[in-house]
Amino acid sequence: FPLTCAVQNYAWGKIGLDSEVAKLVVGGDPLAVIEGDKPYAELWMGAHPKGDAQIKDNRIAQTTLGQWIAHYPACLGSKVKDTFQGQLPFLFKVLSVNTALSIQAHPNKELAATLHAQFPEHYPDNNHKPEMAIALTRFQGLCGFRPVDEILGFLQAVPEFHALVGRDAAEELRSSIGDDVRTGRALKKCFTKMMSCEKKVFVDELNELVKRVTQEGAAGKDTSSSNGDLLLRLHSQYPGDIGCFSIYFLNYVVLEPGQAMFLGANEPHAYIYGDCIECMACSDNTVRAGLTRKYIDVNTLCDMLNYKPASASSKIFPCVSDPADPCVTLYDPPVPDFTVMKIQVPASLKDYSVASVDSASILLVIEGDATATSAAAFSDVTMTRGSVLFVSANESVSLHVTSQSGMTLFRACSLL
């Protein structure tokens, strides 16, 4: 059955019809009203209590996807139902990012349970939240710690950054090269030192840095050794925020459409700009550390992070072609909670069968039109850009493609 999905109007979202989220909402429901001055940040396709999808079929007694799954848990598939206690294990999203999201990491299951028990107002559930982003447009983000030589380069080239980390911690990092255990410890010390700086100290250094980079830029100098462009962009969005300095620790990663990054537990990251498909374990737990006006939990964050330096290119998650179906590209992360498939039906193919899998799945149309038929549906469903379809486990869907240029869909499921 088709779904009407929840929209989140977070302040960092793209505005009005500049937003991919807004465009998909209108595509899926021509009567939807998009306000031209409002941010449309996230589309939530799933059964999370903060955004449970509405069932778009009045012949079905249940009004939301969460209620339907509670009534018919077998729709999840027997393995998924048993493994995830009768819950849909993933939340599928579209994000349209205009200004940077906070620098954050998501806890593993153990830490999530502890944080939820201690601070339920900040950590709403006890689940981990591994997530994957797949670019729809060119997508920019920060992800994971840079290789040590890059961080040392910035410590040398950016005196304001060096001042926050301090000489001792910087020296410790320099002398740890070649010993991974010591490097991890030294990196933790450097990052924690910076994140724990007194506000007045880091605001003064940041203002000094922004002034210097602005003057150098105006004089036609190359400011790349201070990561100048990104610094000024983030500072204009979050003036006086410690997160502006994180660009010297974290990799700047650019995904071209179709490329993905996977963010496991404790991986520091921040999305900066662009549109993406995102899939994650069904959780809303986030530990924040900067580029935000929300609750900041510096101690928890600095303790939990994965301090393994790696290159920006290593953060791009490889996708593979499905050997059983040339139209399908698999994004299969190292967690059981979710897998995403990109389905591209070429213009030459007018009839395509979405194969059944032993898991409930959610389908989103990004481009193209089709009539969908399934033995499990009350009637045919018209699919257009923005249509979202819930498919029970072990059901296939036949698409009769009506658009001239084929079709692009994304599908989320759990392949145990």
Short mmCIF file of C-alpha atoms in Angstrom, two decimals:
data_model
loop_
_atom_site.label_atom_id
_atom_site.label_comp_id
_atom_site.label_asym_id
_atom_site.label_seq_id
_atom_site.Cartn_x
_atom_site.Cartn_y
_atom_site.Cartn_z
CA PHE A 1 0.00 0.00 0.00
CA PRO A 2 1.07 3.60 -0.62
CA LEU A 3 2.24 5.86 2.25
CA THR A 4 2.03 9.54 3.07
CA CYS A 5 5.25 10.27 4.91
CA ALA A 6 6.21 12.68 7.68
CA VAL A 7 8.13 15.84 6.81
CA GLN A 8 10.53 17.44 9.30
CA ASN A 9 10.99 21.20 8.91
CA TYR A 10 14.32 21.50 10.73
CA ALA A 11 16.00 24.91 10.37
CA TRP A 12 18.96 23.53 8.37
CA GLY A 13 16.76 22.28 5.51
CA LYS A 14 16.59 23.74 1.99
CA ILE A 15 13.81 26.29 1.61
CA GLY A 16 10.53 25.71 -0.29
CA LEU A 17 10.79 24.06 -3.69
CA ASP A 18 14.61 24.32 -3.66
CA SER A 19 14.33 21.27 -1.41
CA GLU A 20 14.37 17.78 -2.90
CA VAL A 21 12.15 16.76 0.03
CA ALA A 22 9.53 19.36 -0.94
CA LYS A 23 9.71 18.35 -4.62
CA LEU A 24 9.13 14.70 -3.73
CA VAL A 25 6.24 15.58 -1.41
CA VAL A 26 4.48 17.52 -4.20
CA GLY A 27 5.24 14.77 -6.71
CA GLY A 28 3.67 12.18 -4.42
CA ASP A 29 0.67 14.38 -3.57
CA PRO A 30 -0.19 17.22 -5.99
CA LEU A 31 -2.51 18.73 -3.35
CA ALA A 32 0.29 19.15 -0.81
CA VAL A 33 0.96 22.78 0.07
CA ILE A 34 4.61 23.82 0.10
CA GLU A 35 5.33 27.12 1.85
CA GLY A 36 7.92 29.12 -0.09
CA ASP A 37 9.76 30.42 2.98
CA LYS A 38 9.80 27.25 5.09
CA PRO A 39 12.65 24.71 5.34
CA TYR A 40 11.89 21.14 4.17
CA ALA A 41 14.74 19.16 5.73
CA GLU A 42 13.75 15.49 6.02
CA LEU A 43 11.19 13.06 4.67
CA TRP A 44 10.75 10.11 7.08
CA MET A 45 9.63 6.85 5.47
CA GLY A 46 9.03 4.35 8.25
CA ALA A 47 7.28 3.71 11.56
CA HIS A 48 9.35 5.79 14.00
CA PRO A 49 7.01 7.23 16.67
CA LYS A 50 8.23 10.77 15.87
CA GLY A 51 7.14 10.37 12.24
CA ASP A 52 4.99 7.29 11.64
CA ALA A 53 3.89 7.16 7.97
CA GLN A 54 0.16 7.39 7.19
CA ILE A 55 -1.40 4.59 5.12
CA LYS A 56 -2.88 6.06 1.92
CA ASP A 57 -5.71 3.56 1.49
CA ASN A 58 -9.01 3.95 3.35
CA ARG A 59 -9.86 0.26 2.86
CA ILE A 60 -7.20 -0.52 5.48
CA ALA A 61 -8.42 -0.24 9.08
CA GLN A 62 -5.07 0.87 10.53
CA THR A 63 -4.16 4.50 9.89
CA THR A 64 -0.36 4.33 10.27
CA LEU A 65 2.40 1.97 9.21
CA GLY A 66 3.39 1.42 12.85
CA GLN A 67 -0.16 0.31 13.72
CA TRP A 68 -0.31 -2.00 10.70
CA ILE A 69 2.99 -3.70 11.61
CA ALA A 70 1.81 -4.11 15.23
CA HIS A 71 -1.34 -5.88 13.92
CA TYR A 72 0.42 -7.96 11.26
CA PRO A 73 4.02 -8.50 12.45
CA ALA A 74 4.40 -11.38 9.96
CA CYS A 75 4.61 -8.70 7.23
CA LEU A 76 8.19 -8.06 8.43
CA GLY A 77 9.33 -11.54 7.42
CA SER A 78 9.94 -14.20 10.07
CA LYS A 79 13.69 -13.56 10.55
CA VAL A 80 13.28 -9.78 10.75
CA LYS A 81 10.31 -10.12 13.10
CA ASP A 82 12.24 -12.37 15.50
CA THR A 83 15.54 -10.48 15.32
CA PHE A 84 14.01 -7.03 15.85
CA GLN A 85 11.17 -7.90 18.28
CA GLY A 86 8.34 -7.24 15.84
CA GLN A 87 9.60 -3.75 14.85
CA LEU A 88 10.58 -2.39 11.45
CA PRO A 89 14.36 -2.16 12.04
CA PHE A 90 15.14 0.77 9.74
CA LEU A 91 14.11 4.34 9.07
CA PHE A 92 14.39 5.46 5.43
CA LYS A 93 14.80 9.20 4.73
CA VAL A 94 15.44 11.87 2.15
CA LEU A 95 17.52 14.83 3.40
CA SER A 96 17.85 18.28 1.82
CA VAL A 97 20.67 20.11 3.57
CA ASN A 98 21.10 23.86 3.16
CA THR A 99 23.19 24.73 6.24
CA ALA A 100 25.46 22.37 8.14
CA LEU A 101 24.06 19.84 10.60
CA SER A 102 25.75 19.55 13.97
CA ILE A 103 29.01 17.66 14.40
CA GLN A 104 27.75 14.45 15.88
CA ALA A 105 28.20 10.75 16.41
CA HIS A 106 25.75 8.00 17.19
CA PRO A 107 26.28 5.60 20.10
CA ASN A 108 26.63 1.83 19.85
CA LYS A 109 23.93 -0.31 21.50
CA GLU A 110 25.68 -0.52 24.87
CA LEU A 111 26.27 3.21 25.18
CA ALA A 112 22.78 3.99 23.85
CA ALA A 113 21.22 1.93 26.64
CA THR A 114 23.33 3.72 29.28
CA LEU A 115 22.66 7.22 27.90
CA HIS A 116 18.94 6.55 27.53
CA ALA A 117 18.71 5.35 31.14
CA GLN A 118 20.64 8.36 32.48
CA PHE A 119 19.36 11.19 30.23
CA PRO A 120 16.12 10.13 28.51
CA GLU A 121 15.33 13.77 27.68
CA HIS A 122 18.41 13.95 25.43
CA TYR A 123 18.65 10.30 24.30
CA PRO A 124 15.10 9.16 23.43
CA ASP A 125 15.68 5.40 22.88
CA ASN A 126 18.12 2.59 23.66
CA ASN A 127 19.08 1.66 20.10
CA HIS A 128 22.23 2.22 18.06
CA LYS A 129 22.00 4.36 14.93
CA PRO A 130 24.38 3.28 12.17
CA GLU A 131 23.44 5.19 9.02
CA MET A 132 24.20 5.44 5.33
CA ALA A 133 23.87 8.45 3.05
CA ILE A 134 23.55 8.03 -0.73
CA ALA A 135 23.94 11.25 -2.72
CA LEU A 136 21.08 12.40 -4.97
CA THR A 137 22.88 15.66 -5.81
CA ARG A 138 26.54 16.52 -5.14
CA PHE A 139 26.70 16.03 -1.38
CA GLN A 140 29.26 17.50 1.03
CA GLY A 141 30.04 16.38 4.54
CA LEU A 142 32.65 15.93 7.25
CA CYS A 143 33.38 12.34 8.18
CA GLY A 144 35.94 10.59 10.37
CA PHE A 145 39.38 11.78 11.47
CA ARG A 146 41.79 12.91 8.77
CA PRO A 147 45.17 11.20 8.28
CA VAL A 148 47.57 12.45 10.97
CA ASP A 149 49.88 14.25 8.53
CA GLU A 150 46.95 16.42 7.37
CA ILE A 151 46.06 17.33 10.97
CA LEU A 152 49.72 18.12 11.72
CA GLY A 153 49.80 20.26 8.57
CA PHE A 154 46.89 22.35 9.87
CA LEU A 155 48.45 22.58 13.35
CA GLN A 156 51.47 24.12 11.64
CA ALA A 157 49.62 26.36 9.18
CA VAL A 158 46.81 27.58 11.47
CA PRO A 159 48.26 29.13 14.65
CA GLU A 160 44.76 29.78 16.05
CA PHE A 161 44.00 26.05 15.82
CA HIS A 162 47.38 25.20 17.40
CA ALA A 163 46.59 27.55 20.30
CA LEU A 164 43.43 25.58 21.18
CA VAL A 165 45.08 22.16 20.99
CA GLY A 166 48.16 23.32 22.89
CA ARG A 167 51.86 22.57 22.39
CA ASP A 168 51.99 19.40 24.53
CA ALA A 169 49.09 17.61 22.84
CA ALA A 170 50.31 18.66 19.37
CA GLU A 171 53.81 17.38 20.12
CA GLU A 172 52.40 14.10 21.43
CA LEU A 173 50.50 13.62 18.16
CA ARG A 174 53.61 14.39 16.11
CA SER A 175 55.75 11.90 18.00
CA SER A 176 53.10 9.14 17.86
CA ILE A 177 53.35 8.61 14.10
CA GLY A 178 53.83 4.94 13.24
CA ASP A 179 52.27 3.64 16.47
CA ASP A 180 48.51 3.29 15.94
CA VAL A 181 47.66 2.86 19.63
CA ARG A 182 49.64 5.95 20.64
CA THR A 183 48.24 7.91 17.69
CA GLY A 184 44.67 7.11 18.77
CA ARG A 185 45.43 8.26 22.31
CA ALA A 186 47.18 11.43 21.14
CA LEU A 187 44.39 12.27 18.71
CA LYS A 188 41.85 11.86 21.49
CA LYS A 189 43.90 14.18 23.69
CA CYS A 190 44.15 16.83 20.95
CA PHE A 191 40.44 16.73 20.07
CA THR A 192 39.33 16.71 23.72
CA LYS A 193 41.65 19.66 24.49
CA MET A 194 40.10 21.70 21.70
CA MET A 195 36.50 20.72 22.51
CA SER A 196 36.98 21.52 26.22
CA CYS A 197 38.40 25.02 25.66
CA GLU A 198 36.78 27.85 27.57
CA LYS A 199 34.29 29.71 25.40
CA LYS A 200 36.06 33.08 25.60
CA VAL A 201 39.36 31.51 24.54
CA PHE A 202 38.03 29.73 21.45
CA VAL A 203 35.77 32.62 20.39
CA ASP A 204 38.76 35.00 20.44
CA GLU A 205 40.90 32.56 18.43
CA LEU A 206 38.06 31.93 15.97
CA ASN A 207 37.47 35.64 15.43
CA GLU A 208 41.21 36.11 14.88
CA LEU A 209 41.28 33.22 12.37
CA VAL A 210 38.21 34.43 10.46
CA LYS A 211 39.65 37.95 10.28
CA ARG A 212 43.00 36.68 9.00
CA VAL A 213 41.49 34.35 6.38
CA THR A 214 39.08 37.07 5.21
CA GLN A 215 41.95 39.55 4.78
CA GLU A 216 44.15 37.02 3.00
CA GLY A 217 41.27 36.13 0.68
CA ALA A 218 40.58 39.80 -0.07
CA ALA A 219 44.28 40.27 -0.90
CA GLY A 220 43.97 37.45 -3.46
CA LYS A 221 46.03 34.98 -1.40
CA ASP A 222 45.34 31.24 -1.45
CA THR A 223 43.72 30.35 1.89
CA SER A 224 43.53 26.57 1.31
CA SER A 225 46.26 25.86 3.88
CA SER A 226 43.75 27.18 6.46
CA ASN A 227 40.80 25.46 4.72
CA GLY A 228 39.58 29.04 4.27
CA ASP A 229 36.46 28.66 2.11
CA LEU A 230 34.90 26.01 4.32
CA LEU A 231 35.85 27.89 7.48
CA LEU A 232 34.14 31.10 6.33
CA ARG A 233 31.07 29.20 5.17
CA LEU A 234 30.59 27.39 8.49
CA HIS A 235 31.41 30.51 10.49
CA SER A 236 28.75 32.48 8.60
CA GLN A 237 26.20 29.79 9.57
CA TYR A 238 27.38 29.24 13.17
CA PRO A 239 29.41 32.27 14.28
CA GLY A 240 31.46 31.73 17.43
CA ASP A 241 30.91 27.94 17.36
CA ILE A 242 33.72 25.55 18.35
CA GLY A 243 32.57 23.27 15.53
CA CYS A 244 34.20 25.63 13.02
CA PHE A 245 37.59 24.26 14.14
CA SER A 246 36.55 20.63 13.56
CA ILE A 247 37.32 21.05 9.84
CA TYR A 248 41.00 20.67 10.78
CA PHE A 249 40.37 17.28 12.39
CA LEU A 250 37.71 15.73 10.15
CA ASN A 251 37.80 14.67 6.49
CA TYR A 252 35.92 16.83 4.00
CA VAL A 253 34.10 14.30 1.82
CA VAL A 254 32.28 15.08 -1.43
CA LEU A 255 29.92 12.43 -2.83
CA GLU A 256 28.84 12.54 -6.46
CA PRO A 257 25.25 11.35 -7.15
CA GLY A 258 25.03 7.60 -6.50
CA GLN A 259 28.07 7.55 -4.19
CA ALA A 260 27.53 6.65 -0.53
CA MET A 261 29.12 6.94 2.89
CA PHE A 262 28.44 4.60 5.80
CA LEU A 263 28.63 5.97 9.34
CA GLY A 264 29.12 3.27 11.94
CA ALA A 265 28.83 3.80 15.69
CA ASN A 266 31.11 6.48 17.15
CA GLU A 267 32.12 7.93 13.76
CA PRO A 268 32.23 11.76 13.97
CA HIS A 269 30.41 13.43 11.08
CA ALA A 270 28.45 16.45 9.92
CA TYR A 271 26.49 16.90 6.70
CA ILE A 272 27.21 20.28 5.10
CA TYR A 273 25.22 20.68 1.89
CA GLY A 274 23.24 18.71 -0.69
CA ASP A 275 20.45 16.14 -1.06
CA CYS A 276 20.69 12.48 -0.15
CA ILE A 277 18.82 9.29 0.53
CA GLU A 278 19.57 8.14 4.05
CA CYS A 279 18.86 4.87 5.77
CA MET A 280 19.53 4.08 9.41
CA ALA A 281 18.63 1.84 12.29
CA CYS A 282 15.36 3.04 13.80
CA SER A 283 16.70 5.43 16.43
CA ASP A 284 16.98 9.14 17.07
CA ASN A 285 20.03 9.07 19.37
CA THR A 286 22.60 11.73 18.60
CA VAL A 287 25.56 12.97 20.66
CA ARG A 288 26.41 16.52 19.52
CA ALA A 289 29.56 18.59 19.79
CA GLY A 290 29.28 21.74 17.72
CA LEU A 291 27.69 23.57 14.76
CA THR A 292 24.44 23.50 16.73
CA ARG A 293 22.29 25.41 19.14
CA LYS A 294 21.06 22.14 20.67
CA TYR A 295 22.29 20.23 23.75
CA ILE A 296 26.05 19.64 23.56
CA ASP A 297 27.51 16.69 25.42
CA VAL A 298 31.26 17.20 24.96
CA ASN A 299 32.45 14.66 27.54
CA THR A 300 30.33 11.80 26.19
CA LEU A 301 31.30 12.65 22.63
CA CYS A 302 35.06 12.88 23.26
CA ASP A 303 34.98 9.60 25.18
CA MET A 304 33.02 7.61 22.60
CA LEU A 305 34.60 8.65 19.31
CA ASN A 306 36.47 6.33 16.99
CA TYR A 307 39.97 7.92 16.85
CA LYS A 308 41.22 6.02 13.80
CA PRO A 309 42.66 8.37 11.19
CA ALA A 310 41.83 7.49 7.56
CA SER A 311 41.72 9.22 4.19
CA ALA A 312 38.65 10.99 2.82
CA SER A 313 38.52 8.56 -0.13
CA SER A 314 38.30 5.58 2.26
CA LYS A 315 35.03 7.02 3.60
CA ILE A 316 33.23 6.38 0.31
CA PHE A 317 31.24 3.18 0.75
CA PRO A 318 31.41 0.80 -2.22
CA CYS A 319 28.20 -0.32 -3.88
CA VAL A 320 27.94 -3.54 -5.92
CA SER A 321 25.80 -4.70 -8.83
CA ASP A 322 23.23 -7.31 -7.91
CA PRO A 323 24.35 -10.50 -9.71
CA ALA A 324 20.71 -11.58 -10.02
CA ASP A 325 19.39 -8.33 -11.55
CA PRO A 326 21.35 -5.88 -13.74
CA CYS A 327 18.91 -3.06 -12.83
CA VAL A 328 19.82 -3.24 -9.10
CA THR A 329 22.76 -1.67 -7.29
CA LEU A 330 23.24 -2.85 -3.68
CA TYR A 331 24.40 -0.68 -0.81
CA ASP A 332 24.88 -3.34 1.84
CA PRO A 333 26.47 -2.03 5.06
CA PRO A 334 28.12 -4.21 7.75
CA VAL A 335 25.03 -4.09 10.00
CA PRO A 336 21.91 -6.29 9.90
CA ASP A 337 19.39 -3.45 10.33
CA PHE A 338 19.17 -2.27 6.72
CA THR A 339 20.26 -2.58 3.10
CA VAL A 340 19.45 -0.07 0.36
CA MET A 341 18.95 -0.95 -3.30
CA LYS A 342 18.94 1.47 -6.18
CA ILE A 343 16.70 0.22 -8.98
CA GLN A 344 17.23 1.75 -12.41
CA VAL A 345 14.78 0.55 -15.05
CA PRO A 346 16.08 1.51 -18.50
CA ALA A 347 13.81 3.23 -21.04
CA SER A 348 13.84 0.07 -23.19
CA LEU A 349 12.12 -1.95 -20.44
CA LYS A 350 8.38 -1.37 -20.05
CA ASP A 351 7.66 -4.16 -17.57
CA TYR A 352 9.81 -4.76 -14.54
CA SER A 353 9.31 -6.99 -11.52
CA VAL A 354 10.55 -5.79 -8.13
CA ALA A 355 11.75 -9.11 -6.69
CA SER A 356 10.38 -10.36 -3.38
CA VAL A 357 12.75 -10.43 -0.40
CA ASP A 358 12.32 -12.01 3.04
CA SER A 359 11.86 -8.61 4.66
CA ALA A 360 9.35 -5.79 4.65
CA SER A 361 10.57 -3.04 2.37
CA ILE A 362 9.83 0.56 1.46
CA LEU A 363 10.07 1.78 -2.14
CA LEU A 364 10.57 5.42 -3.14
CA VAL A 365 10.25 6.68 -6.72
CA ILE A 366 12.86 9.33 -7.60
CA GLU A 367 12.09 9.51 -11.32
CA GLY A 368 9.56 8.07 -13.73
CA ASP A 369 5.97 6.79 -13.71
CA ALA A 370 4.46 3.33 -13.53
CA THR A 371 1.41 1.34 -12.59
CA ALA A 372 2.24 -1.09 -9.80
CA THR A 373 0.38 -4.38 -9.41
CA SER A 374 0.80 -6.98 -6.72
CA ALA A 375 -1.15 -10.03 -5.60
CA ALA A 376 -0.99 -8.51 -2.10
CA ALA A 377 -2.52 -5.11 -3.05
CA PHE A 378 -6.22 -4.20 -3.00
CA SER A 379 -5.85 -2.55 -6.40
CA ASP A 380 -3.28 -1.16 -8.82
CA VAL A 381 -1.23 1.75 -7.51
CA THR A 382 -0.13 4.67 -9.68
CA MET A 383 3.54 5.44 -9.00
CA THR A 384 5.10 8.83 -9.83
CA ARG A 385 8.12 10.82 -8.61
CA GLY A 386 7.71 11.01 -4.82
CA SER A 387 5.46 7.95 -4.46
CA VAL A 388 6.28 5.75 -1.47
CA LEU A 389 5.12 2.13 -1.27
CA PHE A 390 5.24 -0.31 1.62
CA VAL A 391 5.76 -3.93 0.51
CA SER A 392 5.36 -6.85 2.90
CA ALA A 393 7.98 -9.61 3.07
CA ASN A 394 7.93 -12.20 0.28
CA GLU A 395 5.70 -10.13 -2.02
CA SER A 396 6.79 -9.05 -5.49
CA VAL A 397 5.54 -5.95 -7.31
CA SER A 398 5.10 -5.68 -11.08
CA LEU A 399 5.76 -2.25 -12.55
CA HIS A 400 4.31 -1.28 -15.90
CA VAL A 401 6.49 1.71 -16.76
CA THR A 402 4.61 4.54 -18.50
CA SER A 403 7.35 7.23 -18.60
CA GLN A 404 9.54 7.55 -21.71
CA SER A 405 12.91 7.68 -19.94
CA GLY A 406 12.64 4.66 -17.62
CA MET A 407 12.52 4.80 -13.84
CA THR A 408 14.73 5.27 -10.78
CA LEU A 409 13.66 3.91 -7.39
CA PHE A 410 15.33 3.31 -4.04
CA ARG A 411 14.33 0.42 -1.82
CA ALA A 412 15.14 -0.14 1.86
CA CYS A 413 14.88 -3.55 3.54
CA SER A 414 16.74 -5.78 6.00
CA LEU A 415 18.61 -8.69 4.38
CA LEU A 416 19.45 -10.96 7.31
#
